[in-house]
Amino acid sequence: MDSFLLETVYFGIVISLLSYWIAVQIRKLLPYPIFNPLLISAVISIGILIIFDIDFDTYNKGAQFITFLLTPATVCLAVPLYKQVQILIKHLDAILISLFSGCLAGIVSIFIMCLIMKADPVIYYSLLPKSITTAIAIGVSDKLGGNSTITVGIVIITGILGAKSICKLFKIKHPVAIGLALGNSAHAIGTSKALEFGEIEGAMSSLSIVIAGLLTVIIAPLMANLL
């Protein structure tokens, strides 16, 4: 099977897109946070590889082309931010304090959890960039010596849990606060949720992805040496 599929460059792309399409249909039938298309499509893709005994490297020869789109997709999030630049300037001090606090809280919480559980350093390095977008998280994890596969998994899970409407629970109504909270805690998945609230929320969430990513690149290596 692997030798045949090695000659089919687009096999991985087809499986990935098909899995995601199926996941979207499932989400339409079951509109609950746990049935996030990213999570479900990953489960479907893994199931296909196991059932048909297909090696991951064989699958990834085609699927890797989708991964290349992560960075330009992240850059495109600057569009709603540009449209709301006046709001950004008006709330600049609050925005910077919020993003720094959120980023630091996420990293410190991982440090404390891994310290208490006496986690392996590789696990610790893999979990540190959990609250930033996948394109940046993979790079941070690799540089620290973590496992990028674990990092991708925890980033998706963090995004799904963080994108839940917790703002409604705590009665947070300010659009800037909602956008910063979702983007800082749930990166791209949170941003997609923020855009459902409104354009301002989406713009602030987009900003959170960029700033939180930069802060994590700076803070994570410092925290990595503490465990």
mmCIF file of C-alpha atoms in Angstrom:
data_model
loop_
_atom_site.group_PDB
_atom_site.id
_atom_site.type_symbol
_atom_site.label_atom_id
_atom_site.label_comp_id
_atom_site.label_asym_id
_atom_site.label_seq_id
_atom_site.Cartn_x
_atom_site.Cartn_y
_atom_site.Cartn_z
ATOM 1 C CA MET A 1 0.000 0.000 0.000
ATOM 2 C CA ASP A 2 2.741 2.466 1.016
ATOM 3 C CA SER A 3 4.759 1.854 -2.156
ATOM 4 C CA PHE A 4 1.705 2.590 -4.304
ATOM 5 C CA LEU A 5 0.732 5.731 -2.391
ATOM 6 C CA LEU A 6 4.283 7.075 -2.471
ATOM 7 C CA GLU A 7 3.726 7.693 -6.186
ATOM 8 C CA THR A 8 0.521 9.634 -5.456
ATOM 9 C CA VAL A 9 1.675 13.066 -4.296
ATOM 10 C CA TYR A 10 -1.818 14.357 -3.535
ATOM 11 C CA PHE A 11 -2.939 11.409 -1.403
ATOM 12 C CA GLY A 12 -2.287 13.205 1.888
ATOM 13 C CA ILE A 13 -4.087 16.344 0.727
ATOM 14 C CA VAL A 14 -7.151 14.377 -0.390
ATOM 15 C CA ILE A 15 -7.370 12.502 2.923
ATOM 16 C CA SER A 16 -6.963 15.724 4.925
ATOM 17 C CA LEU A 17 -9.603 17.661 2.981
ATOM 18 C CA LEU A 18 -12.023 14.741 2.932
ATOM 19 C CA SER A 19 -11.628 14.238 6.686
ATOM 20 C CA TYR A 20 -12.251 17.925 7.320
ATOM 21 C CA TRP A 21 -15.336 17.959 5.088
ATOM 22 C CA ILE A 22 -16.775 14.997 6.991
ATOM 23 C CA ALA A 23 -15.939 16.722 10.290
ATOM 24 C CA VAL A 24 -17.773 19.882 9.185
ATOM 25 C CA GLN A 25 -20.871 17.833 8.352
ATOM 26 C CA ILE A 26 -20.705 16.193 11.779
ATOM 27 C CA ARG A 27 -20.427 19.619 13.409
ATOM 28 C CA LYS A 28 -23.561 20.774 11.577
ATOM 29 C CA LEU A 29 -25.471 17.802 12.983
ATOM 30 C CA LEU A 30 -23.927 18.080 16.467
ATOM 31 C CA PRO A 31 -23.167 21.780 17.164
ATOM 32 C CA TYR A 32 -21.239 21.250 20.389
ATOM 33 C CA PRO A 33 -17.706 22.522 21.179
ATOM 34 C CA ILE A 34 -16.315 18.990 21.535
ATOM 35 C CA PHE A 35 -17.210 18.298 17.897
ATOM 36 C CA ASN A 36 -14.742 20.857 16.602
ATOM 37 C CA PRO A 37 -13.894 20.127 12.930
ATOM 38 C CA LEU A 38 -10.138 20.276 13.588
ATOM 39 C CA LEU A 39 -10.329 17.637 16.307
ATOM 40 C CA ILE A 40 -12.768 15.379 14.483
ATOM 41 C CA SER A 41 -10.855 15.558 11.180
ATOM 42 C CA ALA A 42 -7.644 14.586 12.992
ATOM 43 C CA VAL A 43 -9.377 11.561 14.514
ATOM 44 C CA ILE A 44 -10.780 10.542 11.118
ATOM 45 C CA SER A 45 -7.390 10.897 9.406
ATOM 46 C CA ILE A 46 -5.691 8.815 12.112
ATOM 47 C CA GLY A 47 -8.405 6.180 11.789
ATOM 48 C CA ILE A 48 -7.886 5.927 8.026
ATOM 49 C CA LEU A 49 -4.128 5.514 8.433
ATOM 50 C CA ILE A 50 -4.580 2.779 11.043
ATOM 51 C CA ILE A 51 -7.298 0.863 9.190
ATOM 52 C CA PHE A 52 -5.423 0.813 5.884
ATOM 53 C CA ASP A 53 -2.012 0.394 7.541
ATOM 54 C CA ILE A 54 -0.565 3.517 5.924
ATOM 55 C CA ASP A 55 2.709 4.922 7.225
ATOM 56 C CA PHE A 56 2.568 8.518 8.505
ATOM 57 C CA ASP A 57 5.547 9.593 6.373
ATOM 58 C CA THR A 58 3.728 8.350 3.294
ATOM 59 C CA TYR A 59 0.644 10.347 4.226
ATOM 60 C CA ASN A 60 2.676 13.430 5.146
ATOM 61 C CA LYS A 61 4.389 13.663 1.753
ATOM 62 C CA GLY A 62 1.185 15.194 0.452
ATOM 63 C CA ALA A 63 -0.343 16.569 3.669
ATOM 64 C CA GLN A 64 2.730 18.713 4.362
ATOM 65 C CA PHE A 65 1.653 21.096 1.593
ATOM 66 C CA ILE A 66 -1.341 22.076 3.727
ATOM 67 C CA THR A 67 1.019 22.772 6.636
ATOM 68 C CA PHE A 68 2.871 25.277 4.453
ATOM 69 C CA LEU A 69 -0.320 27.363 4.335
ATOM 70 C CA LEU A 70 -0.360 27.903 8.121
ATOM 71 C CA THR A 71 1.967 30.893 8.047
ATOM 72 C CA PRO A 72 0.262 32.865 5.227
ATOM 73 C CA ALA A 73 -3.117 32.080 6.791
ATOM 74 C CA THR A 74 -1.912 33.597 10.064
ATOM 75 C CA VAL A 75 -0.644 36.690 8.247
ATOM 76 C CA CYS A 76 -4.078 37.187 6.648
ATOM 77 C CA LEU A 77 -5.509 37.773 10.119
ATOM 78 C CA ALA A 78 -3.892 41.223 9.972
ATOM 79 C CA VAL A 79 -6.676 42.408 7.637
ATOM 80 C CA PRO A 80 -9.405 42.879 10.311
ATOM 81 C CA LEU A 81 -6.755 44.360 12.611
ATOM 82 C CA TYR A 82 -5.888 47.016 10.022
ATOM 83 C CA LYS A 83 -9.553 47.982 9.774
ATOM 84 C CA GLN A 84 -9.717 48.588 13.528
ATOM 85 C CA VAL A 85 -6.367 50.339 13.989
ATOM 86 C CA GLN A 86 -7.980 53.359 15.711
ATOM 87 C CA ILE A 87 -9.417 51.159 18.445
ATOM 88 C CA LEU A 88 -6.001 49.536 18.825
ATOM 89 C CA ILE A 89 -4.368 52.922 19.422
ATOM 90 C CA LYS A 90 -7.090 54.010 21.842
ATOM 91 C CA HIS A 91 -6.738 50.935 24.078
ATOM 92 C CA LEU A 92 -3.021 50.276 23.526
ATOM 93 C CA ASP A 93 -1.962 50.290 27.191
ATOM 94 C CA ALA A 94 -4.753 47.952 28.299
ATOM 95 C CA ILE A 95 -4.113 45.671 25.333
ATOM 96 C CA LEU A 96 -0.388 45.280 26.045
ATOM 97 C CA ILE A 97 -0.936 44.620 29.758
ATOM 98 C CA SER A 98 -3.678 42.091 28.979
ATOM 99 C CA LEU A 99 -1.617 40.189 26.436
ATOM 100 C CA PHE A 100 1.497 40.074 28.595
ATOM 101 C CA SER A 101 -0.495 38.889 31.620
ATOM 102 C CA GLY A 102 -2.337 36.237 29.625
ATOM 103 C CA CYS A 103 0.802 34.922 27.974
ATOM 104 C CA LEU A 104 2.719 34.782 31.252
ATOM 105 C CA ALA A 105 -0.182 33.082 33.040
ATOM 106 C CA GLY A 106 -0.374 30.374 30.374
ATOM 107 C CA ILE A 107 3.330 29.576 30.515
ATOM 108 C CA VAL A 108 3.613 29.720 34.317
ATOM 109 C CA SER A 109 0.596 27.427 34.718
ATOM 110 C CA ILE A 110 2.307 24.817 32.527
ATOM 111 C CA PHE A 111 5.503 25.169 34.563
ATOM 112 C CA ILE A 112 3.669 24.645 37.864
ATOM 113 C CA MET A 113 1.653 21.703 36.514
ATOM 114 C CA CYS A 114 4.718 19.932 35.095
ATOM 115 C CA LEU A 115 6.678 20.638 38.277
ATOM 116 C CA ILE A 116 3.983 19.106 40.487
ATOM 117 C CA MET A 117 3.538 16.087 38.200
ATOM 118 C CA LYS A 118 7.314 15.694 37.682
ATOM 119 C CA ALA A 119 6.787 15.616 33.935
ATOM 120 C CA ASP A 120 9.517 14.644 31.506
ATOM 121 C CA PRO A 121 11.369 17.710 30.106
ATOM 122 C CA VAL A 122 10.255 16.816 26.568
ATOM 123 C CA ILE A 123 6.613 16.988 27.667
ATOM 124 C CA TYR A 124 7.273 20.301 29.396
ATOM 125 C CA TYR A 125 8.935 21.821 26.328
ATOM 126 C CA SER A 126 6.096 20.545 24.140
ATOM 127 C CA LEU A 127 3.390 22.103 26.321
ATOM 128 C CA LEU A 128 4.966 25.544 26.838
ATOM 129 C CA PRO A 129 3.696 27.023 23.523
ATOM 130 C CA LYS A 130 0.158 25.620 23.960
ATOM 131 C CA SER A 131 -1.617 28.979 23.722
ATOM 132 C CA ILE A 132 -0.161 30.300 20.469
ATOM 133 C CA THR A 133 -0.992 29.546 16.864
ATOM 134 C CA THR A 134 0.302 26.271 15.438
ATOM 135 C CA ALA A 135 2.684 27.862 12.937
ATOM 136 C CA ILE A 136 4.641 29.544 15.752
ATOM 137 C CA ALA A 137 4.109 26.809 18.368
ATOM 138 C CA ILE A 138 5.805 24.147 16.231
ATOM 139 C CA GLY A 139 8.884 26.326 15.791
ATOM 140 C CA VAL A 140 9.105 27.126 19.513
ATOM 141 C CA SER A 141 8.645 23.481 20.493
ATOM 142 C CA ASP A 142 11.333 22.277 18.084
ATOM 143 C CA LYS A 143 13.843 24.883 19.279
ATOM 144 C CA LEU A 144 13.276 23.972 22.926
ATOM 145 C CA GLY A 145 13.634 20.252 22.260
ATOM 146 C CA GLY A 146 9.963 19.325 22.515
ATOM 147 C CA ASN A 147 7.850 16.983 20.430
ATOM 148 C CA SER A 148 6.023 18.907 17.700
ATOM 149 C CA THR A 149 3.349 16.215 17.430
ATOM 150 C CA ILE A 150 2.442 16.648 21.099
ATOM 151 C CA THR A 151 2.531 20.416 20.643
ATOM 152 C CA VAL A 152 0.095 20.354 17.721
ATOM 153 C CA GLY A 153 -2.292 18.137 19.685
ATOM 154 C CA ILE A 154 -2.268 20.329 22.790
ATOM 155 C CA VAL A 155 -2.614 23.503 20.700
ATOM 156 C CA ILE A 156 -5.779 22.110 19.119
ATOM 157 C CA ILE A 157 -7.204 21.011 22.477
ATOM 158 C CA THR A 158 -6.361 24.382 24.037
ATOM 159 C CA GLY A 159 -8.038 26.157 21.145
ATOM 160 C CA ILE A 160 -11.205 24.097 21.472
ATOM 161 C CA LEU A 161 -11.480 24.586 25.240
ATOM 162 C CA GLY A 162 -10.475 28.238 25.128
ATOM 163 C CA ALA A 163 -12.934 29.094 22.370
ATOM 164 C CA LYS A 164 -15.959 28.250 24.486
ATOM 165 C CA SER A 165 -18.074 31.276 25.344
ATOM 166 C CA ILE A 166 -16.584 31.751 28.813
ATOM 167 C CA CYS A 167 -17.028 35.502 28.343
ATOM 168 C CA LYS A 168 -20.775 34.990 28.668
ATOM 169 C CA LEU A 169 -20.270 33.076 31.920
ATOM 170 C CA PHE A 170 -18.368 35.975 33.497
ATOM 171 C CA LYS A 171 -20.561 38.598 31.776
ATOM 172 C CA ILE A 172 -17.670 40.172 29.861
ATOM 173 C CA LYS A 173 -19.251 42.372 27.206
ATOM 174 C CA HIS A 174 -16.562 44.807 26.059
ATOM 175 C CA PRO A 175 -15.599 43.819 22.465
ATOM 176 C CA VAL A 176 -11.888 44.522 22.998
ATOM 177 C CA ALA A 177 -11.782 42.360 26.150
ATOM 178 C CA ILE A 178 -13.623 39.503 24.435
ATOM 179 C CA GLY A 179 -11.295 39.558 21.441
ATOM 180 C CA LEU A 180 -8.120 39.689 23.548
ATOM 181 C CA ALA A 181 -9.293 36.873 25.807
ATOM 182 C CA LEU A 182 -10.228 34.527 22.968
ATOM 183 C CA GLY A 183 -7.133 35.222 20.900
ATOM 184 C CA ASN A 184 -4.723 35.019 23.817
ATOM 185 C CA SER A 185 -6.102 31.765 25.173
ATOM 186 C CA ALA A 186 -7.294 29.989 22.028
ATOM 187 C CA HIS A 187 -5.268 31.454 19.114
ATOM 188 C CA ALA A 188 -6.740 30.783 15.625
ATOM 189 C CA ILE A 189 -9.700 28.741 16.850
ATOM 190 C CA GLY A 190 -10.484 31.509 19.328
ATOM 191 C CA THR A 191 -10.222 34.080 16.546
ATOM 192 C CA SER A 192 -12.778 32.248 14.443
ATOM 193 C CA LYS A 193 -15.069 32.345 17.474
ATOM 194 C CA ALA A 194 -14.278 36.028 18.064
ATOM 195 C CA LEU A 195 -15.294 36.872 14.507
ATOM 196 C CA GLU A 196 -18.718 35.451 15.320
ATOM 197 C CA PHE A 197 -19.052 38.124 18.027
ATOM 198 C CA GLY A 198 -18.087 40.970 15.691
ATOM 199 C CA GLU A 199 -15.348 42.636 13.640
ATOM 200 C CA ILE A 200 -13.759 44.421 16.610
ATOM 201 C CA GLU A 201 -13.524 41.175 18.569
ATOM 202 C CA GLY A 202 -11.976 39.470 15.541
ATOM 203 C CA ALA A 203 -9.424 42.253 15.088
ATOM 204 C CA MET A 204 -8.343 42.176 18.740
ATOM 205 C CA SER A 205 -8.116 38.402 18.651
ATOM 206 C CA SER A 206 -5.917 38.603 15.547
ATOM 207 C CA LEU A 207 -3.655 41.016 17.389
ATOM 208 C CA SER A 208 -3.484 38.606 20.328
ATOM 209 C CA ILE A 209 -2.209 35.822 18.090
ATOM 210 C CA VAL A 210 0.699 37.922 16.851
ATOM 211 C CA ILE A 211 1.694 39.528 20.161
ATOM 212 C CA ALA A 212 1.195 36.350 22.215
ATOM 213 C CA GLY A 213 3.342 34.478 19.699
ATOM 214 C CA LEU A 214 6.156 37.019 20.001
ATOM 215 C CA LEU A 215 5.977 37.075 23.805
ATOM 216 C CA THR A 216 6.035 33.278 23.962
ATOM 217 C CA VAL A 217 9.112 33.158 21.738
ATOM 218 C CA ILE A 218 10.821 35.391 24.307
ATOM 219 C CA ILE A 219 9.451 33.971 27.571
ATOM 220 C CA ALA A 220 9.324 30.223 26.776
ATOM 221 C CA PRO A 221 13.117 29.729 26.436
ATOM 222 C CA LEU A 222 13.608 31.489 29.793
ATOM 223 C CA MET A 223 11.027 29.265 31.500
ATOM 224 C CA ALA A 224 12.390 26.142 29.793
ATOM 225 C CA ASN A 225 15.544 26.291 31.903
ATOM 226 C CA LEU A 226 13.676 26.422 35.202
ATOM 227 C CA LEU A 227 12.320 22.860 35.309
#
